[in-house]
CSV table of C-alpha atoms in Angstrom, one decimal:
chain,number,residue,atom,x,y,z
A,1,MET,CA,-18.2,-3.6,-8.2
A,2,SER,CA,-16.9,-6.9,-10.4
A,3,SER,CA,-14.0,-6.9,-12.8
A,4,SER,CA,-16.0,-7.2,-15.8
A,5,ARG,CA,-18.9,-4.5,-14.7
A,6,LEU,CA,-15.6,-1.8,-14.5
A,7,THR,CA,-14.4,-2.8,-18.0
A,8,ASP,CA,-18.1,-1.8,-19.2
A,9,PHE,CA,-17.2,1.4,-17.7
A,10,LEU,CA,-13.8,2.0,-18.6
A,11,ILE,CA,-14.2,1.0,-22.5
A,12,PRO,CA,-16.2,3.8,-23.3
A,13,LEU,CA,-14.2,6.5,-21.0
A,14,LEU,CA,-11.1,4.9,-23.4
A,15,ALA,CA,-13.2,5.2,-26.6
A,16,VAL,CA,-13.6,9.1,-26.0
A,17,PHE,CA,-10.0,9.3,-24.7
A,18,LEU,CA,-8.4,7.7,-27.6
A,19,GLY,CA,-10.8,10.1,-29.6
A,20,VAL,CA,-9.6,12.6,-28.4
A,21,ILE,CA,-5.9,12.0,-28.5
A,22,VAL,CA,-6.1,11.0,-32.0
A,23,GLY,CA,-8.4,13.8,-32.9
A,24,SER,CA,-5.3,15.9,-31.4
A,25,ILE,CA,-3.0,14.3,-33.9
A,26,VAL,CA,-5.4,15.1,-36.8
A,27,MET,CA,-4.9,19.1,-35.5
A,28,LEU,CA,-1.3,19.2,-35.3
A,29,VAL,CA,-1.0,17.6,-38.9
A,30,SER,CA,-3.6,20.0,-39.9
A,31,GLY,CA,-1.6,23.3,-38.6
A,32,TYR,CA,-3.8,23.6,-35.7
A,33,ASP,CA,-3.4,24.0,-31.8
A,34,PRO,CA,-5.2,21.3,-30.2
A,35,LEU,CA,-4.6,22.6,-26.5
A,36,ALA,CA,-6.7,26.2,-28.1
A,37,GLY,CA,-9.0,24.1,-30.2
A,38,TYR,CA,-10.1,22.1,-26.9
A,39,SER,CA,-10.4,24.8,-25.1
A,40,ALA,CA,-12.0,26.9,-27.2
A,41,LEU,CA,-14.5,23.7,-27.3
A,42,LEU,CA,-14.9,23.8,-23.7
A,43,TYR,CA,-15.8,27.1,-23.1
A,44,GLY,CA,-18.3,27.0,-26.1
A,45,ALA,CA,-20.0,24.3,-24.0
A,46,PHE,CA,-20.1,25.3,-20.5
A,47,GLY,CA,-18.2,28.7,-20.7
A,48,ASP,CA,-21.5,30.4,-19.2
A,49,SER,CA,-25.0,29.9,-18.4
A,50,TYR,CA,-25.8,30.6,-22.0
A,51,TYR,CA,-23.7,28.0,-23.7
A,52,ILE,CA,-24.8,25.7,-20.5
A,53,GLY,CA,-28.5,26.0,-21.7
A,54,GLU,CA,-27.4,25.3,-25.1
A,55,THR,CA,-25.5,22.2,-24.6
A,56,ILE,CA,-28.8,20.8,-22.3
A,57,ARG,CA,-30.8,22.0,-25.2
A,58,GLN,CA,-28.8,20.2,-27.7
A,59,MET,CA,-28.4,16.5,-25.6
A,60,THR,CA,-32.3,16.5,-25.3
A,61,PRO,CA,-32.9,14.9,-28.8
A,62,TYR,CA,-30.1,13.1,-28.6
A,63,ILE,CA,-30.9,11.2,-25.2
A,64,LEU,CA,-34.2,10.4,-26.7
A,65,ALA,CA,-32.6,9.2,-29.9
A,66,GLY,CA,-30.2,7.0,-28.1
A,67,LEU,CA,-32.7,5.4,-26.2
A,68,ALA,CA,-34.8,4.8,-29.5
A,69,VAL,CA,-31.5,3.0,-30.9
A,70,ALA,CA,-30.7,1.4,-27.8
A,71,PHE,CA,-34.0,0.4,-27.0
A,72,ALA,CA,-33.9,-1.6,-30.3
A,73,PHE,CA,-30.5,-2.9,-29.9
A,74,ARG,CA,-31.4,-4.4,-26.7
A,75,THR,CA,-33.9,-6.5,-28.1
A,76,GLY,CA,-32.2,-7.7,-31.0
A,77,LEU,CA,-33.0,-4.8,-33.7
A,78,PHE,CA,-31.0,-2.4,-35.5
A,79,ASN,CA,-33.0,0.6,-35.9
A,80,ILE,CA,-31.4,2.9,-38.5
A,81,GLY,CA,-34.9,4.4,-39.3
A,82,VAL,CA,-34.7,6.3,-36.2
A,83,GLU,CA,-33.9,9.3,-38.4
A,84,GLY,CA,-36.8,9.0,-40.2
A,85,GLN,CA,-39.2,8.2,-37.4
A,86,LEU,CA,-38.1,11.7,-35.5
A,87,ILE,CA,-39.2,13.6,-38.8
A,88,VAL,CA,-42.5,12.5,-38.9
A,89,GLY,CA,-42.9,13.0,-34.8
A,90,TRP,CA,-41.8,16.5,-35.7
A,91,LEU,CA,-44.2,17.3,-38.2
A,92,ALA,CA,-47.3,15.4,-36.2
A,93,ALA,CA,-46.3,17.5,-33.3
A,94,VAL,CA,-46.1,20.5,-35.4
A,95,TRP,CA,-49.4,19.6,-36.9
A,96,VAL,CA,-51.3,19.5,-34.0
A,97,GLY,CA,-49.2,22.5,-32.2
A,98,VAL,CA,-50.7,24.6,-35.2
A,99,SER,CA,-54.0,22.9,-35.9
A,100,PHE,CA,-55.6,22.9,-32.3
A,101,GLU,CA,-56.3,25.9,-29.9
A,102,LEU,CA,-57.0,23.8,-26.3
A,103,PRO,CA,-55.8,24.2,-23.0
A,104,LYS,CA,-52.3,23.7,-22.1
A,105,PHE,CA,-52.5,20.8,-19.9
A,106,LEU,CA,-54.6,19.0,-22.8
A,107,HIS,CA,-52.6,20.4,-25.5
A,108,LEU,CA,-48.8,20.0,-25.1
A,109,PRO,CA,-49.5,16.1,-24.1
A,110,LEU,CA,-51.4,15.5,-27.0
A,111,ALA,CA,-49.0,17.1,-29.4
A,112,ILE,CA,-46.3,15.0,-27.6
A,113,PHE,CA,-48.4,11.8,-27.7
A,114,ALA,CA,-49.1,12.8,-31.9
A,115,ALA,CA,-45.3,12.6,-32.3
A,116,ALA,CA,-44.6,9.3,-30.2
A,117,LEU,CA,-47.8,7.7,-31.9
A,118,ALA,CA,-46.5,8.9,-35.6
A,119,GLY,CA,-42.7,7.7,-35.0
A,120,ALA,CA,-44.4,4.2,-33.8
A,121,LEU,CA,-46.5,3.7,-36.8
A,122,TRP,CA,-43.3,4.8,-38.8
A,123,ALA,CA,-41.7,2.0,-37.3
A,124,LEU,CA,-44.2,-0.4,-37.4
A,125,ILE,CA,-43.9,-1.1,-40.8
A,126,PRO,CA,-40.1,-2.6,-40.6
A,127,GLY,CA,-41.2,-4.3,-37.5
A,128,PHE,CA,-44.1,-5.9,-39.6
A,129,LEU,CA,-42.1,-6.6,-42.3
A,130,LYS,CA,-39.3,-8.4,-40.2
A,131,ALA,CA,-41.7,-10.3,-37.8
A,132,ARG,CA,-43.9,-11.5,-40.9
A,133,PHE,CA,-41.4,-11.6,-43.6
A,134,LYS,CA,-38.0,-11.8,-42.5
A,135,VAL,CA,-37.0,-8.7,-44.4
A,136,HIS,CA,-34.2,-7.1,-42.6
A,137,GLU,CA,-35.0,-4.3,-40.5
A,138,VAL,CA,-31.5,-2.1,-41.4
A,139,ILE,CA,-32.5,-2.3,-45.1
A,140,VAL,CA,-36.4,-0.9,-44.7
A,141,THR,CA,-35.2,1.4,-41.9
A,142,ILE,CA,-32.4,3.1,-44.2
A,143,MET,CA,-35.0,3.5,-47.0
A,144,MET,CA,-38.0,4.6,-44.9
A,145,ASN,CA,-35.5,7.5,-43.8
A,146,TYR,CA,-35.6,9.2,-47.4
A,147,ILE,CA,-39.7,8.3,-47.9
A,148,ALA,CA,-40.2,10.2,-44.3
A,149,LEU,CA,-37.6,13.2,-45.3
A,150,HIS,CA,-39.3,13.8,-48.8
A,151,VAL,CA,-43.0,13.3,-47.9
A,152,THR,CA,-42.7,15.5,-45.0
A,153,ASN,CA,-41.2,18.0,-47.0
A,154,ALA,CA,-44.5,17.8,-49.5
A,155,ILE,CA,-46.8,17.8,-46.9
A,156,ILE,CA,-45.0,21.2,-45.1
A,157,ARG,CA,-45.3,22.8,-48.7
A,158,PHE,CA,-48.5,21.8,-49.6
A,159,VAL,CA,-50.7,21.1,-46.3
A,160,LEU,CA,-49.3,23.0,-43.4
A,161,SER,CA,-48.2,26.2,-45.5
A,162,ASP,CA,-49.6,27.9,-48.8
A,163,LYS,CA,-46.6,26.5,-50.9
A,164,SER,CA,-43.9,28.0,-48.7
A,165,TYR,CA,-40.8,26.4,-47.1
A,166,LYS,CA,-42.0,26.8,-43.1
A,167,SER,CA,-45.1,25.8,-41.4
A,168,GLU,CA,-46.7,28.1,-39.1
A,169,GLU,CA,-45.7,28.9,-35.6
A,170,ILE,CA,-47.2,26.5,-33.0
A,171,HIS,CA,-49.9,28.0,-30.8
A,172,GLU,CA,-48.3,28.9,-26.9
A,173,SER,CA,-50.4,26.3,-25.5
A,174,ALA,CA,-48.4,23.6,-27.5
A,175,SER,CA,-45.1,25.1,-26.8
A,176,LEU,CA,-42.3,23.4,-24.5
A,177,ARG,CA,-40.6,27.0,-24.1
A,178,SER,CA,-39.7,28.0,-20.8
A,179,GLU,CA,-39.2,31.4,-19.8
A,180,PHE,CA,-37.9,30.6,-16.6
A,181,LEU,CA,-34.9,28.2,-18.2
A,182,GLN,CA,-34.1,30.6,-20.4
A,183,SER,CA,-33.9,33.7,-17.7
A,184,ILE,CA,-31.5,31.4,-15.7
A,185,THR,CA,-29.5,30.5,-18.7
A,186,ASP,CA,-29.1,34.1,-20.4
A,187,TYR,CA,-32.0,33.5,-22.8
A,188,SER,CA,-30.7,30.0,-23.9
A,189,THR,CA,-33.2,28.0,-25.9
A,190,LEU,CA,-33.4,25.8,-23.3
A,191,HIS,CA,-36.7,24.5,-22.6
A,192,TYR,CA,-39.1,21.8,-20.9
A,193,GLY,CA,-38.1,19.0,-22.9
A,194,ILE,CA,-35.1,18.0,-21.0
A,195,ILE,CA,-37.4,16.7,-18.1
A,196,ILE,CA,-39.1,14.6,-20.7
A,197,ALA,CA,-36.3,13.0,-21.9
A,198,LEU,CA,-35.0,12.3,-18.7
A,199,ILE,CA,-38.5,10.6,-17.8
A,200,ALA,CA,-38.7,8.8,-20.9
A,201,ALA,CA,-34.5,7.2,-19.6
A,202,VAL,CA,-36.8,5.8,-16.7
A,203,ILE,CA,-39.5,4.6,-18.8
A,204,MET,CA,-37.3,2.5,-20.7
A,205,TRP,CA,-34.9,1.4,-17.9
A,206,PHE,CA,-38.5,0.3,-15.9
A,207,LEU,CA,-39.6,-1.5,-18.9
A,208,LEU,CA,-36.7,-3.4,-19.6
A,209,GLU,CA,-35.5,-4.3,-16.2
A,210,LYS,CA,-38.4,-4.6,-14.0
A,211,THR,CA,-41.4,-5.8,-16.2
A,212,THR,CA,-41.9,-9.5,-17.5
A,213,LYS,CA,-42.7,-7.9,-21.0
A,214,GLY,CA,-39.1,-6.6,-20.8
A,215,TYR,CA,-37.9,-9.5,-19.7
A,216,GLU,CA,-39.9,-10.9,-22.9
A,217,LEU,CA,-38.2,-8.8,-25.2
A,218,ARG,CA,-34.7,-9.0,-24.4
A,219,ALA,CA,-35.1,-12.7,-24.1
A,220,VAL,CA,-36.3,-12.5,-27.8
A,221,GLY,CA,-33.2,-10.1,-29.2
A,222,PHE,CA,-31.0,-13.0,-27.0
A,223,ASN,CA,-32.2,-15.5,-28.7
A,224,GLN,CA,-35.4,-16.0,-30.8
A,225,HIS,CA,-35.3,-19.6,-31.0
A,226,ALA,CA,-35.4,-20.2,-27.2
A,227,SER,CA,-38.0,-17.9,-26.8
A,228,HIS,CA,-40.6,-19.5,-29.1
A,229,TYR,CA,-39.5,-22.7,-27.3
A,230,ALA,CA,-40.3,-21.3,-24.2
A,231,GLY,CA,-43.6,-20.2,-25.4
A,232,MET,CA,-42.6,-16.4,-26.1
A,233,ASN,CA,-44.8,-14.9,-29.1
A,234,VAL,CA,-41.4,-13.8,-31.2
A,235,SER,CA,-42.9,-12.2,-34.1
A,236,ASN,CA,-45.4,-9.7,-31.6
A,237,ASN,CA,-42.3,-9.0,-29.4
A,238,ILE,CA,-40.6,-7.8,-32.2
A,239,VAL,CA,-43.7,-5.6,-33.9
A,240,LEU,CA,-43.4,-4.1,-30.3
A,241,ALA,CA,-39.8,-3.5,-29.9
A,242,MET,CA,-39.5,-1.3,-33.0
A,243,VAL,CA,-42.9,0.5,-32.0
A,244,ILE,CA,-41.5,1.4,-28.7
A,245,SER,CA,-37.9,2.4,-30.3
A,246,GLY,CA,-40.3,4.7,-33.0
A,247,ALA,CA,-42.3,6.2,-30.3
A,248,PHE,CA,-39.3,7.4,-28.7
A,249,ALA,CA,-37.7,8.2,-31.9
A,250,GLY,CA,-41.2,10.7,-32.6
A,251,VAL,CA,-41.1,12.1,-29.2
A,252,ALA,CA,-37.2,13.3,-30.3
A,253,GLY,CA,-38.8,15.1,-32.9
A,254,ALA,CA,-41.3,16.8,-30.7
A,255,MET,CA,-38.6,18.3,-28.7
A,256,GLU,CA,-37.6,20.2,-31.8
A,257,GLY,CA,-40.3,21.0,-33.1
A,258,LEU,CA,-42.2,21.9,-30.1
A,259,GLY,CA,-39.2,23.6,-27.9
A,260,THR,CA,-36.4,24.6,-29.9
A,261,PHE,CA,-37.7,25.6,-33.5
A,262,GLY,CA,-41.7,25.7,-32.7
A,263,ASN,CA,-42.4,25.2,-36.2
A,264,ILE,CA,-40.9,22.5,-39.2
A,265,SER,CA,-39.7,23.7,-42.4
A,266,VAL,CA,-38.5,21.9,-45.7
A,267,LYS,CA,-35.5,20.1,-45.2
A,268,ALA,CA,-32.7,20.0,-47.7
A,269,GLY,CA,-31.3,16.9,-46.0
A,270,PHE,CA,-31.4,14.8,-42.9
A,271,THR,CA,-31.2,16.1,-39.1
A,272,GLY,CA,-28.3,14.0,-38.0
A,273,VAL,CA,-29.8,13.7,-34.5
A,274,GLY,CA,-30.9,10.2,-35.3
A,275,PHE,CA,-27.6,8.9,-36.9
A,276,ASP,CA,-25.9,10.5,-33.9
A,277,GLY,CA,-28.1,8.7,-31.6
A,278,ILE,CA,-26.6,5.7,-32.9
A,279,ALA,CA,-23.3,7.0,-31.6
A,280,VAL,CA,-25.1,7.8,-28.1
A,281,ALA,CA,-25.7,4.5,-27.8
A,282,LEU,CA,-23.0,2.6,-28.6
A,283,LEU,CA,-21.1,5.2,-26.5
A,284,GLY,CA,-23.8,4.7,-23.4
A,285,GLY,CA,-23.6,0.5,-23.9
A,286,ASN,CA,-27.3,0.7,-24.5
A,287,ASN,CA,-27.7,1.6,-20.6
A,288,ALA,CA,-30.7,4.2,-20.4
A,289,PHE,CA,-28.9,6.2,-17.9
A,290,ALA,CA,-25.4,6.2,-19.1
A,291,ILE,CA,-27.1,7.5,-22.6
A,292,ILE,CA,-27.5,10.9,-20.7
A,293,LEU,CA,-24.1,11.2,-19.7
A,294,SER,CA,-23.2,10.0,-23.6
A,295,ALA,CA,-25.8,12.5,-24.9
A,296,LEU,CA,-24.3,15.4,-22.8
A,297,LEU,CA,-21.0,14.7,-24.2
A,298,PHE,CA,-22.3,14.9,-27.7
A,299,GLY,CA,-24.1,18.3,-27.1
A,300,ALA,CA,-21.1,19.8,-25.6
A,301,LEU,CA,-19.2,18.6,-29.2
A,302,LYS,CA,-21.9,19.9,-31.1
A,303,VAL,CA,-22.8,23.5,-29.4
A,304,GLY,CA,-18.9,23.5,-28.4
A,305,ALA,CA,-17.5,23.3,-31.5
A,306,LEU,CA,-19.3,26.3,-32.9
A,307,GLU,CA,-16.9,28.4,-30.7
A,308,MET,CA,-14.1,26.8,-32.5
A,309,PRO,CA,-13.5,28.5,-35.8
A,310,SER,CA,-14.0,32.4,-33.8
A,311,SER,CA,-12.1,31.6,-30.9
A,312,ALA,CA,-9.3,29.1,-32.4
A,313,GLY,CA,-9.3,29.3,-36.0
A,314,VAL,CA,-10.1,25.5,-35.9
A,315,PRO,CA,-12.9,24.4,-38.3
A,316,THR,CA,-15.9,22.6,-36.8
A,317,GLU,CA,-15.7,19.9,-39.4
A,318,LEU,CA,-12.5,18.4,-36.9
A,319,VAL,CA,-15.0,18.1,-34.3
A,320,ASP,CA,-16.9,15.5,-36.4
A,321,ILE,CA,-13.9,13.6,-37.1
A,322,VAL,CA,-13.3,13.5,-33.2
A,323,ILE,CA,-16.7,12.3,-33.3
A,324,ALA,CA,-16.4,9.6,-35.9
A,325,LEU,CA,-13.0,8.4,-34.0
A,326,ILE,CA,-15.1,8.0,-30.9
A,327,ILE,CA,-17.4,5.9,-32.5
A,328,PHE,CA,-14.8,3.9,-33.9
A,329,PHE,CA,-12.9,3.4,-30.8
A,330,VAL,CA,-16.4,2.4,-29.4
A,331,ALA,CA,-17.2,0.0,-32.5
A,332,SER,CA,-13.5,-1.4,-31.7
A,333,SER,CA,-14.6,-2.2,-28.2
A,334,TYR,CA,-13.2,-5.9,-28.6
A,335,LEU,CA,-9.7,-4.4,-28.9
A,336,ILE,CA,-9.8,-2.3,-26.0
A,337,ARG,CA,-11.6,-4.8,-23.9
A,338,LEU,CA,-8.4,-7.3,-25.2
A,339,LEU,CA,-6.0,-4.9,-24.3
A,340,LEU,CA,-7.6,-4.2,-20.6
A,341,THR,CA,-7.4,-8.0,-20.1
A,342,ARG,CA,-3.9,-8.0,-20.7
A,343,VAL,CA,-3.3,-5.3,-18.4
A,344,LYS,CA,-4.5,-7.1,-15.9
A,345,LYS,CA,-2.8,-10.2,-16.5
A,346,GLU,CA,0.3,-8.6,-17.0
A,347,GLY,CA,-0.5,-6.7,-13.1
A,348,LYS,CA,-0.8,-10.0,-11.3
């Protein structure tokens, strides 16, 4: 392994380690036992088959949300609208799951495709505005998150239900739920979505690393002017990158609608999965396969945190502090890289 690759591998590990250490200090200052807190967290994430199933189920949408953010990053874009694209994908998947009665081999793929299409169309708008009018995608995607939240809430209340706050349950033919996976994990909510998430990671890797179009997308992300000079259509590639990113986010929503919940309900606020996807992508270094490990960490933190109040008396909010600290140290990767470089020089 080359020196630069080793450094790229060590930086996320150091970020997690430093986040855990500083989180321990925060627990001590707050009057809690960090060893008891982290022991409870680990048990709540991996203590038995049920908790393992819940952790894997939680990491499923995180993988897809992380892929959505990472794909945009790799192509020179910052898609903060993953949360909104996830919500509209969730709505589209449930709408197909509720409205049609088809054989499972048709119904389930159709519902997932509808989610991907909804997320892609929602991301098309900021992509087009960026390519055509140079409107920064960060501003547009942030605003569109709120539009997605409130529009979907209105559709749930007045279209998918009779002025209630939850849609009907999707038909079994559109469900990702698995009696087999539930039975081997002590009847957790684990479903087949994890397989789809892993396939999506392979698709992103293959598209970016092994295809001509992927090379074009990455080239535009590195330098738009040089790409234009080389004969690439920069505007089309910007739009395509946002559309593909949105499709990943839409499928993340389908995992929730077709797998975890089986419906969609009116939301008082954002799910947070799309925003956590930014942290997942950063920690994974925007690498499709590293994002799987990053999503596992965040899934374990989220699920394991539920055990902390009852077993160790530690409030779950402290887990959010640890996550925020990890993000901080990942964002401060330049300082960590500088520290590693200095250590290497001193060791010679």
